[in-house]
CSV table of N, CA and C in Angstrom, one decimal:
chain,number,residue,atom,x,y,z
A,1,MET,N,33.4,-219.3,-122.1
A,1,MET,CA,33.6,-219.8,-120.8
A,1,MET,C,35.0,-220.0,-120.6
A,2,THR,N,35.6,-219.7,-119.5
A,2,THR,CA,37.0,-219.7,-119.2
A,2,THR,C,37.3,-221.0,-118.5
A,3,TYR,N,38.6,-221.3,-118.6
A,3,TYR,CA,39.1,-222.4,-118.1
A,3,TYR,C,38.8,-222.7,-116.6
A,4,ASP,N,38.9,-221.6,-115.8
A,4,ASP,CA,38.6,-221.7,-114.4
A,4,ASP,C,37.2,-222.1,-114.1
A,5,ARG,N,36.2,-222.0,-115.0
A,5,ARG,CA,34.8,-222.3,-114.8
A,5,ARG,C,34.4,-223.7,-115.3
A,6,LEU,N,35.3,-224.4,-116.0
A,6,LEU,CA,35.0,-225.8,-116.6
A,6,LEU,C,34.8,-226.7,-115.4
A,7,VAL,N,33.7,-227.6,-115.5
A,7,VAL,CA,33.4,-228.6,-114.6
A,7,VAL,C,33.6,-229.9,-115.2
A,8,CYS,N,34.4,-230.8,-114.5
A,8,CYS,CA,34.7,-232.1,-115.0
A,8,CYS,C,33.4,-233.1,-115.0
A,9,ALA,N,33.2,-233.8,-116.1
A,9,ALA,CA,32.0,-234.7,-116.2
A,9,ALA,C,32.4,-236.0,-115.4
A,10,ASN,N,33.6,-236.2,-115.1
A,10,ASN,CA,33.9,-237.5,-114.3
A,10,ASN,C,33.7,-237.2,-112.9
A,11,CYS,N,34.2,-236.2,-112.3
A,11,CYS,CA,34.1,-236.0,-110.8
A,11,CYS,C,33.2,-234.8,-110.4
A,12,ALA,N,32.7,-234.0,-111.3
A,12,ALA,CA,31.8,-232.9,-111.1
A,12,ALA,C,32.5,-231.9,-110.2
A,13,SER,N,33.8,-231.7,-110.2
A,13,SER,CA,34.5,-230.6,-109.6
A,13,SER,C,35.1,-229.7,-110.6
A,14,PRO,N,35.6,-228.4,-110.2
A,14,PRO,CA,36.2,-227.7,-111.1
A,14,PRO,C,37.5,-228.3,-111.7
A,15,VAL,N,37.7,-228.3,-113.0
A,15,VAL,CA,38.8,-228.9,-113.6
A,15,VAL,C,40.1,-228.2,-113.2
A,16,SER,N,40.1,-227.0,-112.8
A,16,SER,CA,41.3,-226.3,-112.4
A,16,SER,C,41.8,-226.9,-111.0
A,17,GLU,N,41.0,-227.6,-110.3
A,17,GLU,CA,41.5,-228.2,-109.1
A,17,GLU,C,42.1,-229.5,-109.4
A,18,GLY,N,41.9,-230.2,-110.4
A,18,GLY,CA,42.6,-231.4,-110.9
A,18,GLY,C,42.5,-232.5,-109.8
A,19,ARG,N,41.2,-232.9,-109.5
A,19,ARG,CA,40.9,-233.9,-108.5
A,19,ARG,C,41.1,-235.3,-109.0
A,20,CYS,N,40.7,-235.4,-110.3
A,20,CYS,CA,40.7,-236.8,-110.8
A,20,CYS,C,41.7,-236.8,-112.0
A,21,PRO,N,41.9,-238.1,-112.5
A,21,PRO,CA,42.9,-238.3,-113.6
A,21,PRO,C,42.4,-237.5,-114.9
A,22,VAL,N,41.2,-237.4,-115.0
A,22,VAL,CA,40.6,-236.7,-116.3
A,22,VAL,C,40.9,-235.2,-116.1
A,23,CYS,N,40.6,-234.6,-114.9
A,23,CYS,CA,40.9,-233.2,-114.6
A,23,CYS,C,42.5,-232.9,-114.9
A,24,ARG,N,43.3,-233.7,-114.3
A,24,ARG,CA,44.7,-233.5,-114.5
A,24,ARG,C,45.2,-233.7,-115.8
A,25,ALA,N,44.5,-234.6,-116.6
A,25,ALA,CA,45.0,-234.6,-118.1
A,25,ALA,C,44.5,-233.4,-118.8
A,26,ARG,N,43.4,-232.9,-118.4
A,26,ARG,CA,42.9,-231.6,-119.2
A,26,ARG,C,43.8,-230.5,-118.7
A,27,ARG,N,44.2,-230.4,-117.5
A,27,ARG,CA,45.2,-229.2,-117.1
A,27,ARG,C,46.5,-229.3,-117.8
A,28,ARG,N,46.9,-230.5,-118.1
A,28,ARG,CA,48.2,-230.6,-118.8
A,28,ARG,C,48.1,-230.1,-120.2
A,29,THR,N,46.9,-230.2,-120.9
A,29,THR,CA,46.7,-229.8,-122.2
A,29,THR,C,46.4,-228.3,-122.5
A,30,GLN,N,46.3,-227.6,-121.4
A,30,GLN,CA,46.0,-226.3,-121.5
A,30,GLN,C,47.2,-225.5,-122.1
A,31,PRO,N,47.0,-224.6,-123.1
A,31,PRO,CA,48.1,-223.8,-123.6
A,31,PRO,C,48.9,-222.9,-122.6
A,32,GLU,N,50.1,-222.9,-122.8
A,32,GLU,CA,50.9,-222.0,-121.9
A,32,GLU,C,51.7,-221.1,-122.8
A,33,GLY,N,52.2,-220.0,-122.1
A,33,GLY,CA,53.0,-219.0,-122.8
A,33,GLY,C,52.3,-217.6,-122.6
A,34,PRO,N,53.0,-216.6,-123.1
A,34,PRO,CA,52.6,-215.3,-122.8
A,34,PRO,C,51.3,-214.8,-123.5
A,35,LEU,N,51.0,-215.5,-124.5
A,35,LEU,CA,49.8,-215.1,-125.3
A,35,LEU,C,48.6,-216.1,-125.0
A,36,ALA,N,48.8,-216.9,-124.1
A,36,ALA,CA,47.8,-218.2,-124.0
A,36,ALA,C,46.5,-217.5,-123.3
A,37,GLY,N,46.5,-216.6,-122.5
A,37,GLY,CA,45.3,-216.0,-121.9
A,37,GLY,C,44.6,-215.1,-122.7
A,38,LEU,N,45.0,-214.6,-123.9
A,38,LEU,CA,44.3,-213.7,-124.7
A,38,LEU,C,43.2,-214.3,-125.5
A,39,THR,N,42.1,-213.6,-125.6
A,39,THR,CA,41.0,-214.0,-126.4
A,39,THR,C,41.3,-213.8,-127.9
A,40,PRO,N,40.6,-214.4,-128.7
A,40,PRO,CA,40.7,-214.3,-130.3
A,40,PRO,C,40.6,-212.7,-130.6
A,41,ALA,N,39.7,-212.0,-130.1
A,41,ALA,CA,39.4,-210.6,-130.3
A,41,ALA,C,40.7,-209.8,-129.9
A,42,ALA,N,41.3,-210.1,-128.8
A,42,ALA,CA,42.5,-209.4,-128.3
A,42,ALA,C,43.7,-209.8,-129.3
A,43,LEU,N,43.8,-210.9,-129.8
A,43,LEU,CA,44.9,-211.3,-130.7
A,43,LEU,C,44.7,-210.6,-132.0
A,44,ILE,N,43.3,-210.5,-132.5
A,44,ILE,CA,43.1,-209.7,-133.7
A,44,ILE,C,43.6,-208.3,-133.5
A,45,ALA,N,43.1,-207.7,-132.4
A,45,ALA,CA,43.5,-206.2,-132.1
A,45,ALA,C,44.9,-206.1,-132.1
A,46,LEU,N,45.6,-207.0,-131.5
A,46,LEU,CA,47.1,-207.0,-131.4
A,46,LEU,C,47.7,-207.0,-132.8
A,47,LEU,N,47.2,-207.9,-133.7
A,47,LEU,CA,47.8,-207.9,-135.1
A,47,LEU,C,47.5,-206.7,-135.9
A,48,ILE,N,46.4,-206.1,-135.7
A,48,ILE,CA,46.0,-204.8,-136.3
A,48,ILE,C,46.9,-203.7,-135.9
A,49,ALA,N,47.1,-203.7,-134.7
A,49,ALA,CA,48.1,-202.7,-134.0
A,49,ALA,C,49.4,-203.0,-134.7
A,50,LEU,N,49.9,-204.1,-134.7
A,50,LEU,CA,51.2,-204.3,-135.3
A,50,LEU,C,51.4,-204.0,-136.8
A,51,VAL,N,50.3,-204.2,-137.5
A,51,VAL,CA,50.3,-203.9,-139.0
A,51,VAL,C,50.3,-202.2,-139.0
A,52,ALA,N,49.5,-201.6,-138.2
A,52,ALA,CA,49.5,-200.2,-138.3
A,52,ALA,C,50.9,-199.7,-137.9
A,53,VAL,N,51.6,-200.1,-136.9
A,53,VAL,CA,53.0,-199.7,-136.6
A,53,VAL,C,53.9,-200.0,-137.7
A,54,ALA,N,53.8,-201.1,-138.4
A,54,ALA,CA,54.6,-201.4,-139.5
A,54,ALA,C,54.3,-200.4,-140.7
A,55,ALA,N,53.1,-200.1,-140.9
A,55,ALA,CA,52.8,-199.2,-141.9
A,55,ALA,C,53.3,-197.8,-141.7
A,56,VAL,N,53.3,-197.3,-140.4
A,56,VAL,CA,53.8,-196.0,-140.0
A,56,VAL,C,55.2,-196.0,-140.2
A,57,ALA,N,56.0,-197.0,-139.7
A,57,ALA,CA,57.4,-197.2,-139.8
A,57,ALA,C,57.8,-197.1,-141.3
A,58,HIS,N,57.1,-197.8,-142.1
A,58,HIS,CA,57.4,-197.8,-143.6
A,58,HIS,C,57.2,-196.4,-144.2
A,59,GLN,N,56.2,-195.7,-143.8
A,59,GLN,CA,55.9,-194.3,-144.2
A,59,GLN,C,56.9,-193.4,-143.9
A,60,VAL,N,57.6,-193.5,-142.7
A,60,VAL,CA,58.6,-192.7,-142.1
A,60,VAL,C,59.9,-192.9,-142.8
A,61,THR,N,60.2,-194.1,-143.2
A,61,THR,CA,61.5,-194.4,-143.8
A,61,THR,C,61.5,-194.2,-145.3
A,62,ALA,N,60.2,-194.1,-145.9
A,62,ALA,CA,60.1,-193.8,-147.3
A,62,ALA,C,60.2,-192.5,-147.7
């Protein structure tokens, strides 16, 4: 489930709209940054790709 589809139990509206104090508090706790929107599977794939690039770079310099 994505953040855009969360429904507030307090006001029954989408949390992304921030209609009540509970919604606004939840919006402030959302992670921010360049990697915040990536899924765990995408982060694992990125990590594997970085390890592969490091291994190839090590092979070239050796």
